[in-house]
mmCIF file of C-alpha atoms in Angstrom:
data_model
loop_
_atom_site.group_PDB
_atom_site.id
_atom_site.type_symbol
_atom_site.label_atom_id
_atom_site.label_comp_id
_atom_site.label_asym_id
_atom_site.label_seq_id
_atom_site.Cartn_x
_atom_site.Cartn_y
_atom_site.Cartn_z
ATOM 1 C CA UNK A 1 0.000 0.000 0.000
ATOM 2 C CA UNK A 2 1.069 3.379 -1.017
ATOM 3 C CA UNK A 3 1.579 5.858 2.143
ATOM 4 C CA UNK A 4 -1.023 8.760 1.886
ATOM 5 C CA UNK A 5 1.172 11.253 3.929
ATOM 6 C CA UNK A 6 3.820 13.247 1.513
ATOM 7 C CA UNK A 7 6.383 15.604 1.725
ATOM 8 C CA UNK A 8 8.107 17.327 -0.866
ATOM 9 C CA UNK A 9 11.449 16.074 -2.610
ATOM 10 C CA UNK A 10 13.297 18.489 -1.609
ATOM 11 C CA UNK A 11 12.469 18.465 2.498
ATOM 12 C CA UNK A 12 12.878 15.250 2.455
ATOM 13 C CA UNK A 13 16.743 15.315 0.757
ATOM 14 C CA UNK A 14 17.435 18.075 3.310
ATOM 15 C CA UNK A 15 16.287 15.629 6.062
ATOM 16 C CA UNK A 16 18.810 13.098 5.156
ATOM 17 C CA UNK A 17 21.317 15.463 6.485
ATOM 18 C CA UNK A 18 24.606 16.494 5.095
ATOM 19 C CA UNK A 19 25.898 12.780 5.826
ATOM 20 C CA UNK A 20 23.274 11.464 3.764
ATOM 21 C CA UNK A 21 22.038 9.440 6.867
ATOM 22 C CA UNK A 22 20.589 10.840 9.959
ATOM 23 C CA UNK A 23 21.706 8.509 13.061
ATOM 24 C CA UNK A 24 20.717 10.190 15.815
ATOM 25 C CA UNK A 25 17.289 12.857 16.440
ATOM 26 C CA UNK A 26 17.477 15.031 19.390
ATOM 27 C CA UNK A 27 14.171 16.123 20.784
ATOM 28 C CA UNK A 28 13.987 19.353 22.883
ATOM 29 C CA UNK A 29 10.537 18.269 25.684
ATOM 30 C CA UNK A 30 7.986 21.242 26.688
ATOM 31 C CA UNK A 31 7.115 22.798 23.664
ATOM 32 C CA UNK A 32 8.334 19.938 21.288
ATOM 33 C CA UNK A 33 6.809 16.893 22.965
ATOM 34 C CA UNK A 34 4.342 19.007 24.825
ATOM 35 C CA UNK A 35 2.398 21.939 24.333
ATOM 36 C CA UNK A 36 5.127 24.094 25.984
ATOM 37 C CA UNK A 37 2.461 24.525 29.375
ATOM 38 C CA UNK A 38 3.686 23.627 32.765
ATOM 39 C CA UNK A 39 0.730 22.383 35.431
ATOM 40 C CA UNK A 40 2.166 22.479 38.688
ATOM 41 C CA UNK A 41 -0.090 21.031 41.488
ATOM 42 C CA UNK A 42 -0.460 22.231 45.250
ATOM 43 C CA UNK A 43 2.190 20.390 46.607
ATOM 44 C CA UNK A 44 5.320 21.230 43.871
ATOM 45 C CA UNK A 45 4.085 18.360 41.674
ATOM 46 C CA UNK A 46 4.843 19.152 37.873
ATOM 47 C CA UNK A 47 2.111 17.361 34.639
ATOM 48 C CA UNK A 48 2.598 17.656 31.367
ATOM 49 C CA UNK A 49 0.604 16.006 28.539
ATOM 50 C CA UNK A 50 2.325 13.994 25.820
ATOM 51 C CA UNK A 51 0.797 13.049 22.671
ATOM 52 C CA UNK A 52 1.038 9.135 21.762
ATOM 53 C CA UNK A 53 1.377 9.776 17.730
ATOM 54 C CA UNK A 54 4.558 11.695 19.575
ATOM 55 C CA UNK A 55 5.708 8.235 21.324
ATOM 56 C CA UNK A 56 4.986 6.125 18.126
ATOM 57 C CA UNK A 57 7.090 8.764 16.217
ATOM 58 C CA UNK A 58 9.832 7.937 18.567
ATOM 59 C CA UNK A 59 9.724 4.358 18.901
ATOM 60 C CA UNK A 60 9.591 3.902 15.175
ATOM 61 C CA UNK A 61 12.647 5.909 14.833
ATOM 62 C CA UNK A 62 14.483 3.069 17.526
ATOM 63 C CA UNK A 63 13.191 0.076 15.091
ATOM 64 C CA UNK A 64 15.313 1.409 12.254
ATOM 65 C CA UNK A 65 18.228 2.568 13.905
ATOM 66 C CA UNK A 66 17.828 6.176 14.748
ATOM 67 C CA UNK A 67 18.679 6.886 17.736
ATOM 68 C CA UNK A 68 15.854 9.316 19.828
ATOM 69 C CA UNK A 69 17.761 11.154 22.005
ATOM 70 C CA UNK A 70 15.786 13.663 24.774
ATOM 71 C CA UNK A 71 17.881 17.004 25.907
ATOM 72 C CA UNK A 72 15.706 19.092 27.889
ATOM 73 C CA UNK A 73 16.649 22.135 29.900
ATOM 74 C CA UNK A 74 14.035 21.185 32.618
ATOM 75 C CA UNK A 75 13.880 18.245 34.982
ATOM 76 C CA UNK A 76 10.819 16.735 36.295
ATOM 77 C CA UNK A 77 9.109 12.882 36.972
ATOM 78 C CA UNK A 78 6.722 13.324 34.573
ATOM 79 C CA UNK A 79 9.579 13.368 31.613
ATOM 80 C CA UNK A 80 11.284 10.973 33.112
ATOM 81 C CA UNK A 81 8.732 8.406 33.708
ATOM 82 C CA UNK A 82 7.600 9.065 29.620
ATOM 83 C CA UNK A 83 11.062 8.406 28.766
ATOM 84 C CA UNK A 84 10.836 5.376 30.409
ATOM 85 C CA UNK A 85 7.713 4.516 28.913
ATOM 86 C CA UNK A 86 9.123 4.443 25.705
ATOM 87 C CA UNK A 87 12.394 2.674 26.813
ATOM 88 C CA UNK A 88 14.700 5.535 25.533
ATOM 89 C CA UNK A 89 18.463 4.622 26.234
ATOM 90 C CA UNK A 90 19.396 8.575 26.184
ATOM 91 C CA UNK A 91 18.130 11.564 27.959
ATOM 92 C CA UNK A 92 19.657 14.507 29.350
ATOM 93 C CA UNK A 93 17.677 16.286 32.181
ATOM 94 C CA UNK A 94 18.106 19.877 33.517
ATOM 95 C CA UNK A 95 20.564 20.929 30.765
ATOM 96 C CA UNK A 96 21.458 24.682 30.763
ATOM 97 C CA UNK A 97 24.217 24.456 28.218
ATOM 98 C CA UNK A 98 22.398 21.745 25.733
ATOM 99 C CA UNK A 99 25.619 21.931 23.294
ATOM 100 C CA UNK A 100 27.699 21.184 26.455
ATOM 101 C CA UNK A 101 25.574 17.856 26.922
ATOM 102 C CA UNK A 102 25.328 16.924 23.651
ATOM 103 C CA UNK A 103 28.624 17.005 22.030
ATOM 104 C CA UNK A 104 30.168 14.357 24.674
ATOM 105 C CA UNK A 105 26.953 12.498 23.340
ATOM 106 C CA UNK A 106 27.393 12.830 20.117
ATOM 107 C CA UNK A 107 31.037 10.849 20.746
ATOM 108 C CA UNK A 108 29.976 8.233 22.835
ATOM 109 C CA UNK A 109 27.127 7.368 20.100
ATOM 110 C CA UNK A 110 29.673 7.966 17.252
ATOM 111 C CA UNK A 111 27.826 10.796 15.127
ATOM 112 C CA UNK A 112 29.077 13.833 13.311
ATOM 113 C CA UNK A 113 26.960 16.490 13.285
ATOM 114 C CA UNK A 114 25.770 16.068 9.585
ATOM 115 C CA UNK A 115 24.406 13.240 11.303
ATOM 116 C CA UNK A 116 22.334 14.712 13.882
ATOM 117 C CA UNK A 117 18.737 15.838 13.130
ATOM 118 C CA UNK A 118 17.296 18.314 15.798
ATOM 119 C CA UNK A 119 13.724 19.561 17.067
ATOM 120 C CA UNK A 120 13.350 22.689 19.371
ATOM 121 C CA UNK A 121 11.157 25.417 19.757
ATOM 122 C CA UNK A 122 13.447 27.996 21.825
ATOM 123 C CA UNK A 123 16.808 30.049 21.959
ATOM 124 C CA UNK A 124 18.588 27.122 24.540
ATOM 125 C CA UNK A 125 17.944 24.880 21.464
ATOM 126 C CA UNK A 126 19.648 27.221 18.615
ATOM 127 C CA UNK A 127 23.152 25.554 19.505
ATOM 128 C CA UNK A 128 22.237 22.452 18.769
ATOM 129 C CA UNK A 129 20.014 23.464 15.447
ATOM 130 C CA UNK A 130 22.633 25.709 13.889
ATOM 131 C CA UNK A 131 25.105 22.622 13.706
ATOM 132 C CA UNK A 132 22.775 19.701 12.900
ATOM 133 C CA UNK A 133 22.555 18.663 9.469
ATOM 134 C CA UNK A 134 18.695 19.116 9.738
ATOM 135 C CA UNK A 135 17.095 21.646 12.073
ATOM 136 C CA UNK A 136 12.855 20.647 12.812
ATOM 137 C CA UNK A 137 10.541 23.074 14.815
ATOM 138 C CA UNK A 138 6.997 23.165 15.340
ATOM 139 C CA UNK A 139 5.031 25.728 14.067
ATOM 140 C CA UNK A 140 4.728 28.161 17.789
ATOM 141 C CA UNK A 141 8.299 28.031 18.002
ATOM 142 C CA UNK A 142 10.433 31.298 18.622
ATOM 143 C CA UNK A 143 10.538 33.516 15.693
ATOM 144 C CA UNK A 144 14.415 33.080 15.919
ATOM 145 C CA UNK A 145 13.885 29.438 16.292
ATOM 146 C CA UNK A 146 11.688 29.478 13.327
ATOM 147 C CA UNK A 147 14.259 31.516 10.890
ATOM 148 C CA UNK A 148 16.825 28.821 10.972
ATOM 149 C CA UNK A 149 14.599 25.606 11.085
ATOM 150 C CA UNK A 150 14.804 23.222 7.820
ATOM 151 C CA UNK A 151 10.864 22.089 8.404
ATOM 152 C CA UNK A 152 8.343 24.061 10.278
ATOM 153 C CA UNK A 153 5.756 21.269 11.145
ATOM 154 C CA UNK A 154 2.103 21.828 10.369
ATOM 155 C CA UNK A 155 1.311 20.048 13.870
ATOM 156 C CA UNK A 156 1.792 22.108 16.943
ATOM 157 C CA UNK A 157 3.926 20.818 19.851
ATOM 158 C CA UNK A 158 2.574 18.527 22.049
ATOM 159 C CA UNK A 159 0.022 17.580 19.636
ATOM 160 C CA UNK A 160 2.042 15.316 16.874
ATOM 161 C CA UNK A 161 4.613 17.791 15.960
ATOM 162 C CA UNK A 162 7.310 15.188 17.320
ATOM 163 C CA UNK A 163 5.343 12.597 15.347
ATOM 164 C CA UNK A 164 5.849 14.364 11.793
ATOM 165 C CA UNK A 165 9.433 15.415 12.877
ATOM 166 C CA UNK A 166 9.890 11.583 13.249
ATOM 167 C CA UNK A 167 7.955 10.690 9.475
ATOM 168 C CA UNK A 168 9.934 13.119 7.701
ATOM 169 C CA UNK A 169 13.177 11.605 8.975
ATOM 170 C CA UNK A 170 11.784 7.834 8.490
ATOM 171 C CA UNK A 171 10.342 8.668 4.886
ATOM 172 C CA UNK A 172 13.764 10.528 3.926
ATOM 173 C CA UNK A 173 15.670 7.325 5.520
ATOM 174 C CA UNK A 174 13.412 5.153 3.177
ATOM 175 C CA UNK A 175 12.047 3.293 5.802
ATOM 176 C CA UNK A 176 8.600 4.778 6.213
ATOM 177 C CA UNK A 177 6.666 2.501 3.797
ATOM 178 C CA UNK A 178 7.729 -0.615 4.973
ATOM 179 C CA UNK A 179 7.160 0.547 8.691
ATOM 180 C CA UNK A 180 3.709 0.710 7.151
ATOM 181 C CA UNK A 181 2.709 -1.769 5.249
ATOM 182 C CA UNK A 182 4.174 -3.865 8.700
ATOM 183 C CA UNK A 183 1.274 -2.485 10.588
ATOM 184 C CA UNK A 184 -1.211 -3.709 7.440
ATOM 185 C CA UNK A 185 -0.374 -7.301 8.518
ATOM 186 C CA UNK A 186 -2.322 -9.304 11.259
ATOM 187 C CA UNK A 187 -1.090 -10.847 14.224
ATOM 188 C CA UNK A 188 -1.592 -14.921 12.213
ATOM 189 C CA UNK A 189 0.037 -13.258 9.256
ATOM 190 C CA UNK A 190 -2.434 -11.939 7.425
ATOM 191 C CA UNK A 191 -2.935 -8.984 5.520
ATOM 192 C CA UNK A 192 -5.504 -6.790 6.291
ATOM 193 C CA UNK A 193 -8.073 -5.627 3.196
#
């Protein structure tokens, strides 16, 4: 079956990166993954809402060997339990300097920075944007933030913005169609009609 979703030819050769092959896809969290809003209970307690397209996005990019990696500038249990959710080997919590956390990242995961595909939304993220080989940010992103980015996404943070992010980098990889015609087949090996 022929994917309905599309991008043009020319996002999608940017999203390869300047390596030709993204490996790794750095996701900035409030904002990006969420709507950017902060609920913060009576007794300290932080929620945020994350979007499951978002975690499908994410986990699609482990299954063909992109690694999701989370640098966010805040720390809470709420992030951390999601990134455990969705079994991510790499997060970076509380980062001020996000370049300072990512480069020694970048090493231990072997990637160049033509390698590296980023989403953010705000000025702690531009670092890490200007050098990656493709720069993503969702559409209520900093104007600054905006200017730079490769792909504005049509879907706002928190509400599948990761998710497209994730789809351009999986259709660019050419993996995208055969991640979906998996989910066409039943669980006794039939195809669906």
């Amino acid at each position: 079956m022929r994917p309905a979703l599309r991008f043009p030819p020319e996002l999608l050769v940017k999203a390869q990166g300047r390596g030709l092959a993204i490996k790794l896809a750095i996701f900035d969290v409030d904002g990006v993954l969420t709507d950017g809003r902060i609920y913060i209970g009576e007794h300290g307690e932080e929620f945020k809402a994350f979007n499951t397209l978002d975690g499908h996005g994410l986990k699609s990019l482990q299954q063909v060997g992109i690694t999701p990696v989370i640098v966010t500038g805040r720390d809470s249990l709420a992030v951390r339990r999601r990134v455990a959710d969705l079994d991510l080997q790499h997060a970076v919590y509380g980062a001020r300097d996000k370049l300072a956390v990512a480069e020694p990242l970048l090493a231990q995961l072997g990637a160049s920075w033509d390698e590296v595909a980023v989403m953010g939304d705000d000025w702690p993220d531009l670092p890490l944007m200007l050098r990656a080989g493709f720069a993503c940010a969702p559409p209520g992103a900093h104007a600054e933030v905006l200017a730079i980015a490769h792909h504005v996404t049509k879907a706002a943070g928190g509400y599948g913005a990761a998710r497209e992010y994730c789809d351009v980098l999986l259709m660019a990889a050419g993996h995208y169609e055969r991640l979906l015609n998996a989910h066409h087949d039943t669980l006794d090996g039939g195809k669906t009609s």
